[in-house]
Coordinates of C-alpha atoms and ligand atoms in Angstrom, one line a residue:
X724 CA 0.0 0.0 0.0
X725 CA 1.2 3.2 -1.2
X726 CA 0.2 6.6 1.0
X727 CA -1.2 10.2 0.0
X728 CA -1.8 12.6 2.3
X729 CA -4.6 14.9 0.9
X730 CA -5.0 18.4 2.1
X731 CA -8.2 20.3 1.6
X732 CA -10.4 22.9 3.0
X733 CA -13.7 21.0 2.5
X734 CA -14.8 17.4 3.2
X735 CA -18.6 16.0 3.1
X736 CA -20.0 15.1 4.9
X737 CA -18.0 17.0 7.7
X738 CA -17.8 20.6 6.3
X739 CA -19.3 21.6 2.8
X740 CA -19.4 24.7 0.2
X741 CA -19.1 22.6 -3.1
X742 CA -18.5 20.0 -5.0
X743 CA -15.0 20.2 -3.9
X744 CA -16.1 18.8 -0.5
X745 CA -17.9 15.7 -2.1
X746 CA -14.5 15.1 -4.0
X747 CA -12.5 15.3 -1.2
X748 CA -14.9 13.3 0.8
X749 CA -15.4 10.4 -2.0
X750 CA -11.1 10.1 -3.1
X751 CA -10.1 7.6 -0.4
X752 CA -12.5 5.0 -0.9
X753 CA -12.4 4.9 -4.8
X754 CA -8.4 4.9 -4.2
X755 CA -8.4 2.7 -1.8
X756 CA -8.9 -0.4 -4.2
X757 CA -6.1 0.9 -6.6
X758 CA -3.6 0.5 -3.6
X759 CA -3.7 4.0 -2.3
X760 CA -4.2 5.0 1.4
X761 CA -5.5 8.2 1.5
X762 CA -5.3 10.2 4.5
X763 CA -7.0 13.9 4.7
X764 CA -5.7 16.9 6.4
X765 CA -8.6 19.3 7.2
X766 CA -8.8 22.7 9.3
X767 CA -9.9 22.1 12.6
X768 CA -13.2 23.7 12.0
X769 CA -15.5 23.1 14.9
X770 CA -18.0 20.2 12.9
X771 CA -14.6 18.7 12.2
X772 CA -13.0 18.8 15.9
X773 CA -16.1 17.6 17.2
X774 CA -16.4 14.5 14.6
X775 CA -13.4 13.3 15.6
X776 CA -13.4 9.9 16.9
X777 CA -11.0 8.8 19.7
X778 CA -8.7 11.9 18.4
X779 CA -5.2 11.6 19.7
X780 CA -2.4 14.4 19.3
X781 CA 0.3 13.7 16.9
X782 CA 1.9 16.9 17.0
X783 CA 2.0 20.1 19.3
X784 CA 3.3 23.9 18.8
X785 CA 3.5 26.4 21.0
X786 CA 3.3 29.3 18.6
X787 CA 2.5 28.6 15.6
X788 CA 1.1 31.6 13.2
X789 CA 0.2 33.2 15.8
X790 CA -0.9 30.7 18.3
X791 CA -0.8 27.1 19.9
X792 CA -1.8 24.6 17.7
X793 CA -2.0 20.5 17.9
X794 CA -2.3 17.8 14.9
X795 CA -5.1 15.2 15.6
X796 CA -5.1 11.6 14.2
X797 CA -8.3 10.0 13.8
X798 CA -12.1 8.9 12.2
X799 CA -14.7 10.4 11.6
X800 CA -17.2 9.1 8.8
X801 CA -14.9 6.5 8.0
X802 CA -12.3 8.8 6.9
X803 CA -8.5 8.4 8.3
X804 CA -8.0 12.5 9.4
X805 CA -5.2 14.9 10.6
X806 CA -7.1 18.0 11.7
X807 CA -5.0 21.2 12.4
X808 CA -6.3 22.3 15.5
X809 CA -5.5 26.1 15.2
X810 CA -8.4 27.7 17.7
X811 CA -7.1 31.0 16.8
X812 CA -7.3 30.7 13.1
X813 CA -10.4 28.2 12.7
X814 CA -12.6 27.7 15.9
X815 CA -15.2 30.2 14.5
X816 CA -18.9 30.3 13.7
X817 CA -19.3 30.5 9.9
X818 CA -18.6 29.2 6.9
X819 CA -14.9 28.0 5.8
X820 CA -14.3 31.5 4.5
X821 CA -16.9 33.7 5.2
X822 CA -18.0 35.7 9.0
X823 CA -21.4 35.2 10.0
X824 CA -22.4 38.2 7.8
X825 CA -21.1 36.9 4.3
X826 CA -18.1 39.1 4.1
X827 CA -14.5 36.8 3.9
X828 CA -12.6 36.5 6.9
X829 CA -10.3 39.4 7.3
X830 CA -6.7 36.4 7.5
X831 CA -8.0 34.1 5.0
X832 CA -5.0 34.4 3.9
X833 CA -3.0 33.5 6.6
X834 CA -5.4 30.8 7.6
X835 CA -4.4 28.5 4.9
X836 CA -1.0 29.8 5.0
X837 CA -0.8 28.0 8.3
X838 CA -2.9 24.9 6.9
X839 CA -0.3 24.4 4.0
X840 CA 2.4 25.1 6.3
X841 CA 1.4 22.2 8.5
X842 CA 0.4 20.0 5.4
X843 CA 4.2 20.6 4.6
X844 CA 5.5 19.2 7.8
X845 CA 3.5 16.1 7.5
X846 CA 3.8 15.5 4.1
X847 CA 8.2 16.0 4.9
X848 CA 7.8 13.3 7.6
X849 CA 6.6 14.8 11.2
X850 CA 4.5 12.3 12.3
X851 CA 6.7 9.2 13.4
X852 CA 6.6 6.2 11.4
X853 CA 4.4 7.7 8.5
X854 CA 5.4 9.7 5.7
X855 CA 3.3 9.9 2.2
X856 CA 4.7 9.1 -1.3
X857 CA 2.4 11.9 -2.5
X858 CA 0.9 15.0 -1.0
X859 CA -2.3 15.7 -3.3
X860 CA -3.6 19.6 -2.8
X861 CA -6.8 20.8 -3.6
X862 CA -7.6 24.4 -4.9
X863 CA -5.4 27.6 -3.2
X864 CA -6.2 26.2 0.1
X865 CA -3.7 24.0 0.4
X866 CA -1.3 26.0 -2.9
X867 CA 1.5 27.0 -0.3
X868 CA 2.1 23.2 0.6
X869 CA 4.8 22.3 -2.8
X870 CA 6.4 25.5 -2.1
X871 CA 6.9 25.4 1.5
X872 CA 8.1 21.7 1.0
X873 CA 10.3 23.0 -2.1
X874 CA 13.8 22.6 0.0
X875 CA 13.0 19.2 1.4
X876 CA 15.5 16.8 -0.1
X877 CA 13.1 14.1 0.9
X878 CA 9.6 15.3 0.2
X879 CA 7.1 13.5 -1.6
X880 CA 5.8 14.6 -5.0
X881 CA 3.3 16.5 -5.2
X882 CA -0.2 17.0 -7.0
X883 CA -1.9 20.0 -7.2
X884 CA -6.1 19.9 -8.3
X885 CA -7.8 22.7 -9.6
X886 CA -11.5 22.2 -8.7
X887 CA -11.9 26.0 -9.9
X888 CA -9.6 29.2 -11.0
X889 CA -11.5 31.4 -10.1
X890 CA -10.7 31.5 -6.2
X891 CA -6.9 32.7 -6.8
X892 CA -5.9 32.9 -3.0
X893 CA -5.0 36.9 -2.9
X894 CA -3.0 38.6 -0.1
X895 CA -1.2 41.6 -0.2
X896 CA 2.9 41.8 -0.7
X897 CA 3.0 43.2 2.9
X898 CA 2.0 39.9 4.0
X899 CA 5.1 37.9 2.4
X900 CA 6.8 37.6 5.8
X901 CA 3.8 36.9 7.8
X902 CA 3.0 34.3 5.4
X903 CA 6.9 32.7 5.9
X904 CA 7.5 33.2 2.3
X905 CA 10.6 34.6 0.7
X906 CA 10.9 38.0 -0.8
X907 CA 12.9 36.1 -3.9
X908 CA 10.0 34.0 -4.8
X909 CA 7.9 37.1 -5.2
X910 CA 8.3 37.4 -9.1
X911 CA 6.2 36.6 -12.1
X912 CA 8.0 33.1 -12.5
X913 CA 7.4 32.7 -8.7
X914 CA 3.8 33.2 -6.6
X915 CA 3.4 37.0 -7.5
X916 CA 0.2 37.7 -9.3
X917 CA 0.0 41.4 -10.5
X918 CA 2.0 42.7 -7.5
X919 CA -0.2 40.6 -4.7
X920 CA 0.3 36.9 -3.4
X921 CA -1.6 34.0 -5.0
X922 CA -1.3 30.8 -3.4
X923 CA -3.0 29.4 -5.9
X924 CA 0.0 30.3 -8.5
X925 CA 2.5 28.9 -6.1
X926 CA 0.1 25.7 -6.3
X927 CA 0.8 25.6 -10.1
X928 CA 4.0 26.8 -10.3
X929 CA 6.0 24.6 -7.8
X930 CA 3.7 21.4 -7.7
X931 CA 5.3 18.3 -9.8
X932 CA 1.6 17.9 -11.4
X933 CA -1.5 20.1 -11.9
X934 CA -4.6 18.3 -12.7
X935 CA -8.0 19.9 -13.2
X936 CA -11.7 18.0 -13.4
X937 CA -12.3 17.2 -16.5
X938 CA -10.7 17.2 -19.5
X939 CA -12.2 19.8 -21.5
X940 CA -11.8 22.6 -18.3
X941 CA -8.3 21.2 -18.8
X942 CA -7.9 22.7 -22.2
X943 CA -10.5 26.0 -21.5
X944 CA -8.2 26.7 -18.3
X945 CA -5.5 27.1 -20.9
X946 CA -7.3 30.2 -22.7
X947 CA -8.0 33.7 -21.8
X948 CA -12.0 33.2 -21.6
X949 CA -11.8 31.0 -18.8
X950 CA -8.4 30.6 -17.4
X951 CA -9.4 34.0 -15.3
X952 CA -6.3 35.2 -15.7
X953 CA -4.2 32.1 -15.1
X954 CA -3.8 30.7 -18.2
X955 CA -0.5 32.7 -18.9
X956 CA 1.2 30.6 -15.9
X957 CA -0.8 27.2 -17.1
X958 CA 0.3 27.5 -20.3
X959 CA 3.9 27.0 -19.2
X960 CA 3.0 23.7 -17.2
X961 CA 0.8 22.6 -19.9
X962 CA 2.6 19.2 -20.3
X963 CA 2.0 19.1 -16.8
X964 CA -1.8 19.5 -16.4
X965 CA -4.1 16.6 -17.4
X966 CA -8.4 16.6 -16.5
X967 CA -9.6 13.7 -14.6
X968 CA -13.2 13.8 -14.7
X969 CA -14.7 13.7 -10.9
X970 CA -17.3 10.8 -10.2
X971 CA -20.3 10.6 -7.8
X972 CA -20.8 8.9 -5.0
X973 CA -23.3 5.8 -6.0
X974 CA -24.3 4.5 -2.5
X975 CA -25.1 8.3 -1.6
X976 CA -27.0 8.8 -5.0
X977 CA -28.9 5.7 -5.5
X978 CA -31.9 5.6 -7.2
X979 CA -32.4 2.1 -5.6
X980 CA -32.3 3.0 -2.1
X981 CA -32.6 6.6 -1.9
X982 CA -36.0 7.0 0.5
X983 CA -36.3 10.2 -1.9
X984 CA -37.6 7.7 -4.4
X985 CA -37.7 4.1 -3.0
X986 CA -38.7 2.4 -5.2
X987 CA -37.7 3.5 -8.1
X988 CA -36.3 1.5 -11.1
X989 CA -39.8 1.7 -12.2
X990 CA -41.8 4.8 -13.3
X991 CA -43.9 4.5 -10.9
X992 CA -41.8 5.5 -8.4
X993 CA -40.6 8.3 -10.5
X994 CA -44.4 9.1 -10.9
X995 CA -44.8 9.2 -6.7
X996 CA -41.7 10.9 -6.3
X997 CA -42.7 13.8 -9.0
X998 CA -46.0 14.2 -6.9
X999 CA -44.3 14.5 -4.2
X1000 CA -41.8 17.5 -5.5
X1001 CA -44.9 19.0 -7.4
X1002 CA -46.9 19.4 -3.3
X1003 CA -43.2 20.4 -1.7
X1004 CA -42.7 23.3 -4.4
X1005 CA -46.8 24.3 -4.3
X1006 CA -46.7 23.8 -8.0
X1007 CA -49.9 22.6 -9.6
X1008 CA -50.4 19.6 -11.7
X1009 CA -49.6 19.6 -15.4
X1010 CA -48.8 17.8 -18.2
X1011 CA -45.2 19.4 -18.9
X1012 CA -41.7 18.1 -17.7
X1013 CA -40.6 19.5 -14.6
X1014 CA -37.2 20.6 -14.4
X1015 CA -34.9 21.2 -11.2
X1016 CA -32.1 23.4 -10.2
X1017 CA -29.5 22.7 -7.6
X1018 CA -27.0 25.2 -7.2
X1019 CA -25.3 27.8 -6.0
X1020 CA -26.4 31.2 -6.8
X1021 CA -23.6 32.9 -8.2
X1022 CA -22.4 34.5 -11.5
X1023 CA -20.1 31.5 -12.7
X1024 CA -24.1 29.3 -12.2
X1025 CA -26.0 31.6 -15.4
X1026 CA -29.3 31.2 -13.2
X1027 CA -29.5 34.8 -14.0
X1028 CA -29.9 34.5 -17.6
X1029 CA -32.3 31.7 -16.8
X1030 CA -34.7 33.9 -15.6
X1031 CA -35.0 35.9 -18.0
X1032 CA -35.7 32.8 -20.3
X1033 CA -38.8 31.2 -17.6
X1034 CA -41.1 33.1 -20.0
X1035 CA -40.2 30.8 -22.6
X1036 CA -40.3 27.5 -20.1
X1037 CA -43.2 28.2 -18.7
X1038 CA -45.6 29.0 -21.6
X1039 CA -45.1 26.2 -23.2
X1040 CA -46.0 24.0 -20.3
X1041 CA -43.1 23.5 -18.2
X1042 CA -42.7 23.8 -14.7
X1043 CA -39.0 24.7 -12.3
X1044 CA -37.8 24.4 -9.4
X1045 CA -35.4 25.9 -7.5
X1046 CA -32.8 24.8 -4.7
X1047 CA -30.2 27.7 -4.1
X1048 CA -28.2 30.3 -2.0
X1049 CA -25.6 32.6 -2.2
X1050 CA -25.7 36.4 -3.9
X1051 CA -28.4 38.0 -2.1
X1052 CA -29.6 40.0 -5.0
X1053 CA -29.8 36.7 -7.5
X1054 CA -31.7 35.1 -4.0
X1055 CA -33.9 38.2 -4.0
X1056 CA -34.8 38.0 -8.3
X1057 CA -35.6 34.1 -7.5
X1058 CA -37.7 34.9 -4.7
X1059 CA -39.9 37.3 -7.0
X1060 CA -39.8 34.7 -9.7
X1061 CA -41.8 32.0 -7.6
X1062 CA -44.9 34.6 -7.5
X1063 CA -45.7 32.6 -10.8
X1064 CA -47.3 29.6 -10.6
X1065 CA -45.1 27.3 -12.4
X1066 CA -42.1 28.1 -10.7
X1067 CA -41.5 27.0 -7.3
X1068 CA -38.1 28.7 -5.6
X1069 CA -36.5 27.6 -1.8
X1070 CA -33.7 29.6 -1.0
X1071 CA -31.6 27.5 1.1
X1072 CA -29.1 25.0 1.4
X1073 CA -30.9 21.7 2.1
X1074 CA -29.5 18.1 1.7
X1075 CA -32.0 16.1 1.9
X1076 CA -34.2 18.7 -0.4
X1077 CA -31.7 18.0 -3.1
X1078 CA -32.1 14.6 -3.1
X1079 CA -35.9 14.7 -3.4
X1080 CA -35.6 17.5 -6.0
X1081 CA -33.3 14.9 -8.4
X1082 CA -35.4 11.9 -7.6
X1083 CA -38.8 13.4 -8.6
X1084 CA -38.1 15.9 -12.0
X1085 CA -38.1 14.9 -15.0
X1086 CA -34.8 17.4 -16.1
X1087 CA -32.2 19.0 -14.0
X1088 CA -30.7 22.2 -15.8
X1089 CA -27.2 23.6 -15.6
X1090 CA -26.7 26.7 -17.3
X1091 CA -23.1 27.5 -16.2
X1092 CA -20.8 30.0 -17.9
X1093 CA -18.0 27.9 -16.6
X1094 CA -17.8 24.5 -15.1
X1095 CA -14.7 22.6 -14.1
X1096 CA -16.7 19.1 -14.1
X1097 CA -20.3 20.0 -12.1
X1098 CA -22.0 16.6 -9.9
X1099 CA -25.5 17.6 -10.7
X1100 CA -25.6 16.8 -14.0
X1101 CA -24.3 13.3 -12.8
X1102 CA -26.9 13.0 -10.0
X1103 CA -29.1 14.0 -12.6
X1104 CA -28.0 11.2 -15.0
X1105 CA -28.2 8.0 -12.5
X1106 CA -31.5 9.3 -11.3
X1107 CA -33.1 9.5 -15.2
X1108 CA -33.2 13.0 -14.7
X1109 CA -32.4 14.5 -18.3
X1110 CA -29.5 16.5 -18.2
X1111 CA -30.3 19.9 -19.7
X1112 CA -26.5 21.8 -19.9
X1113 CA -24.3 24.7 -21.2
X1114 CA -21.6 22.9 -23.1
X1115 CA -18.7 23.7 -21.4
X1116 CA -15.7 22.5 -19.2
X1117 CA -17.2 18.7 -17.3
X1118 CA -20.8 19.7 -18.6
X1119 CA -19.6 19.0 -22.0
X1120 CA -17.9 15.6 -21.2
X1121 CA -20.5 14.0 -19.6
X1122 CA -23.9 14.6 -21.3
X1123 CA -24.4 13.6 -24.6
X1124 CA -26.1 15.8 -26.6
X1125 CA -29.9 14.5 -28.1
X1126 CA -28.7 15.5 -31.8
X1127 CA -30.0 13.5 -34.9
X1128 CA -26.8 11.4 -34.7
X1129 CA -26.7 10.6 -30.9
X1130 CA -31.0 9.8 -30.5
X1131 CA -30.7 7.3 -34.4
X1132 CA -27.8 5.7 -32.4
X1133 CA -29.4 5.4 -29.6
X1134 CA -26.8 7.1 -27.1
X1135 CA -28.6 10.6 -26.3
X1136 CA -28.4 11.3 -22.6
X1137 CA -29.5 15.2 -22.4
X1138 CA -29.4 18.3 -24.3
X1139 CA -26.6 20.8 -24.7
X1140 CA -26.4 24.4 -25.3
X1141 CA -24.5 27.2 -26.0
X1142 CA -23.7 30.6 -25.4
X1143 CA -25.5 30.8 -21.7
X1144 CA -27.9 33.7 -22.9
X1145 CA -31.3 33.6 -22.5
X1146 CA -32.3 32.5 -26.1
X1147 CA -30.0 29.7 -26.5
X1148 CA -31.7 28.2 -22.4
X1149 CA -35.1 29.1 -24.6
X1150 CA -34.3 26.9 -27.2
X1151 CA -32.9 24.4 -24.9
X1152 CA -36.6 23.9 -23.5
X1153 CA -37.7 23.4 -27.0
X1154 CA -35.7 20.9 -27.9
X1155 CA -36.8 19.4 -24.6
X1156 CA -40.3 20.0 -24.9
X1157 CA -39.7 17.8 -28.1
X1158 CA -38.3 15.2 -26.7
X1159 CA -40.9 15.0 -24.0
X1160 CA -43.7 14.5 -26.4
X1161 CA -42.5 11.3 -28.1
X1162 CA -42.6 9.5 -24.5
X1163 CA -40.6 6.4 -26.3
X1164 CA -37.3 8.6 -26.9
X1165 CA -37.5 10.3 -23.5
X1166 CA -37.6 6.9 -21.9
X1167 CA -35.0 5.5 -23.7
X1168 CA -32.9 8.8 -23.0
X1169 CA -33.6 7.9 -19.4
X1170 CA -32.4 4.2 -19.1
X1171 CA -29.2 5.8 -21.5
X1172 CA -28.8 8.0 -18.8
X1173 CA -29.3 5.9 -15.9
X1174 CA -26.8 3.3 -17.7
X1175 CA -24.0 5.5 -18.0
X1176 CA -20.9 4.8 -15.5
X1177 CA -21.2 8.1 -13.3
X1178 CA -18.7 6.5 -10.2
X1179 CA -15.2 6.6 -9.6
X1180 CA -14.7 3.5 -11.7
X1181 CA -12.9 5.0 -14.6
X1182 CA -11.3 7.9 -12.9
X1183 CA -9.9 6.3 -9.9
X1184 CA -7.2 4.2 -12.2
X1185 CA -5.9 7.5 -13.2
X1186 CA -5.1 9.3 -10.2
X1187 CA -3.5 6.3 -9.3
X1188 CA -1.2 6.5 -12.5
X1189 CA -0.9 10.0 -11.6
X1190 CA 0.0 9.5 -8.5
X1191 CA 2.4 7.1 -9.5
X1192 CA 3.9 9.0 -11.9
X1193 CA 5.2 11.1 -9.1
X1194 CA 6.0 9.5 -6.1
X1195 CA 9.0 9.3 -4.8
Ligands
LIG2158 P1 -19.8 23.9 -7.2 O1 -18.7 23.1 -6.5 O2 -19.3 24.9 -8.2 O3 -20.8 24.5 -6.3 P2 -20.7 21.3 -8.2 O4 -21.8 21.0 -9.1 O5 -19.4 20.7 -8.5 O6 -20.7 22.9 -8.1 O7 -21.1 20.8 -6.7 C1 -22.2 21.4 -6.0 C2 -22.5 20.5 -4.9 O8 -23.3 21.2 -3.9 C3 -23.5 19.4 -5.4 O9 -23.3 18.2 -4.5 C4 -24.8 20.0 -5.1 O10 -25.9 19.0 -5.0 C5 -24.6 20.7 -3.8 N1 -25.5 21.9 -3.6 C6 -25.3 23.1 -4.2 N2 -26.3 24.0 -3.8 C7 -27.0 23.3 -2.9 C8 -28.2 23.6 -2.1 N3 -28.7 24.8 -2.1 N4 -28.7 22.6 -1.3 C9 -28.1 21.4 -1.3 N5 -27.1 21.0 -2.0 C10 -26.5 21.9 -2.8

């Protein structure tokens, strides 16, 4: 058994923002059967101090960044966890990164500075009688980590994953000491980003790999559109940087045994569970699909051009609903859009809602302007929930598109579309609306869809090669 010791910001079920967490979360048991042991470093966030089982101290400081700190070894949700128990930097109400009143924490950036610094000291060998062949880092959170381990004659290789560029990790110059970086690093072939910090640069620059979550964000990350200003430094590790697409976890999202749908592998239970999302959103009966969101609200998710295409859904006999939270003011236009009938809006972030929401429509839609790989799509697919998505970045990999070609072969899965504007969602919901009304084709989409491999199975041979291609 080989060892990686993953270092992350987010792990579901403990602590969760994205899909990074369910990433995070999901790695060691799909790597588990490659011959991987994957142990994750997380911030000692309170959920994730209190999880803990059995917790034992592994390592002690008196003053570290500013404060006593302790590494704990244990379980929790049958993970194998090192938590940096830093009071002073992550005992706090809140999200990871935001204060109680949405705005980020003032020492983000030294908060992570100290969680890669840590990382670093693992990963180089402080905890007797383990060391890792690979330290694998996920997003800016954990960038520092191959540059703080850069003069360690005997550290492991190291992996750094983009789940998305467009968190860059910022601090000021004024903040290189505090940060225990060097002044000579601070140069355009170093971490400096347009005169600030960005640990997510030293993540690219001085990590032996870069990988991103699919294969086609691999090549967009590379281009001025979406490598968010990046792409300049990608472009010189472009030999480097490879997409693996993420999967989903199956047992969590199984149509089989999910009490979201129970029973169903038959339409009936679709039927029952689509009643059931129809009374939860208040949306009256009708013979139209009914199609879902799950997402954040934010810019990067398009749900704002998607309202101004609900005109177009809704006249034509469609119903949505919403799951979502984030920017107040796209929470506030969503809140206004549920005064229509059709449309059925919970601002929120709810779990279990999610679940019931993918189990009982007929369509999930995700009109993002970018999108490193996306899970909902995926949920969407095992549950026969047509896919309805902006053809970019993971979208693009994983739903195939219900053209001429793809339905007379028999392989459609969803429908794709492109620019994110309104017009082009609009005729999205046509071609749908199509679809829908020869019920044959829709139900062969769904058992294409519900056939298609949406686990770790193909993706988890990969890392390992990855992995292996850098151990040492
Ligand atoms: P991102 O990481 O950009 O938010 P992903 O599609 O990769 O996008 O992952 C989002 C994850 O968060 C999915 O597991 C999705 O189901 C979940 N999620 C997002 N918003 C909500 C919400 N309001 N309630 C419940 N789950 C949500």
């Amino acid at each position: 058994m080989k060892h990686v010791l993953s270092v992350a910001s987010e792990c579901a079920p403990l602590v969760k923002t994205g899909g990074l967490a369910d990433v995070v979360g999901a790695l060691p048991g799909a790597m588990i059967g490659q011959g991987w042991a994957v142990r994750t470093f997380l911030p000692g966030y309170p959920a994730v101090v209190q999880a803990l089982e059995k917790p034992r101290t592994v390592l002690k400081e008196a003053d570290f960044f500013g404060g006593p700190v302790k590494v704990l070894s244990g379980r929790a949700e049958g993970l194998d966890l090192l938590v940096f128990d830093a009071p002073h930097l992550f005992e706090r109400d809140g999200s990871p990164y935001l204060d109680a009143g949405g705005a980020d924490w003032p020492d983000n950036a030294l908060r992570f500075a100290a969680f890669s610094k840590m990382a670093a000291r693992l990963a180089g060998g402080a905890i007797k009688g383990w060391r890792p062949d690979v330290v694998h880092g996920h997003d800016w959170q954990a960038g520092l980590v191959p540059l703080y381990l850069r003069d360690d004659a005997n550290r492991p290789g190291t992996l750094l994953t983009i789940h998305n560029v467009a968190f860059h990790g910022l601090a000021p110059a004024s903040a290189i000491a505090s940060l225990e970086l060097d002044r000579a690093d601070f140069t355009s072939d170093g971490f400096e980003f347009w005169n600030q910090i960005s640990a997510l640069k030293a993540g690219i620059v001085y990590s032996d790999k870069i990988n991103t979550v699919s294969a086609t964000y691999a090549r967009e990350l590379l281009t001025p559109e979406f490598g968010m200003g990046m792409d300049g430094v990608l472009k010189t590790r472009a030999s480097d940087l490879t997409g693996i697409l993420n999967g989903i976890d199956t047992d969590l999202w199984n149509p089989a045994t999910d009490p979201a749908i129970q029973t169903y592998t038959t339409p009936r239970g679709k039927a029952k569970a689509k009643a059931a999302l129809r009374a939860e959103f208040d949306l009256p009966v009708a013979d139209g699909p009914l199609t879902v969101v799950v997402s954040r609200l934010s810019e990067q998710k398009g749900l704002d051009a998607l309202l101004n295409a609900l005109p177009a859904l809704i006249d034509h006999g469609g119903q949505l609903a919403l799951l979502g939270t984030g920017d107040k003011a796209l929470e506030a236009a969503w809140r206004a859009a549920a005064s229509h009938p059709n449309v059925g809006v919970h601002i929120g972030y709810d779990e279990g809602r999610s679940h019931r929401m993918i189990a009982g429509a007929d369509a999930i839609l995700v009109p993002s302007r970018f999108e490193p790989c996306g899970l909902t799509q995926l949920y969407g697919l095992r549950y026969g929930t047509l896919p309805v998505v902006a053809r970019t970045g993971g979208l693009a990999d994983t739903v195939i598109d219900a053209n001429p070609v793809a339905l007379a072969s028999g392989v459609a899965t969803g429908v794709q579309f492109h620019p994110v504007t309104a017009d082009a969602i609009a005729g999205a919901f046509a071609r749908l609306l199509d679809l829908w009304r020869v019920p044959d084709v829709w139900a062969k989409m769904q058992r294409n869809a519900m056939r298609q491999p949406v686990g770790w199975e193909a993706s988890a041979p990969l890392y390992a090669a990855l992995y292996e291609s850098i151990a040492r």
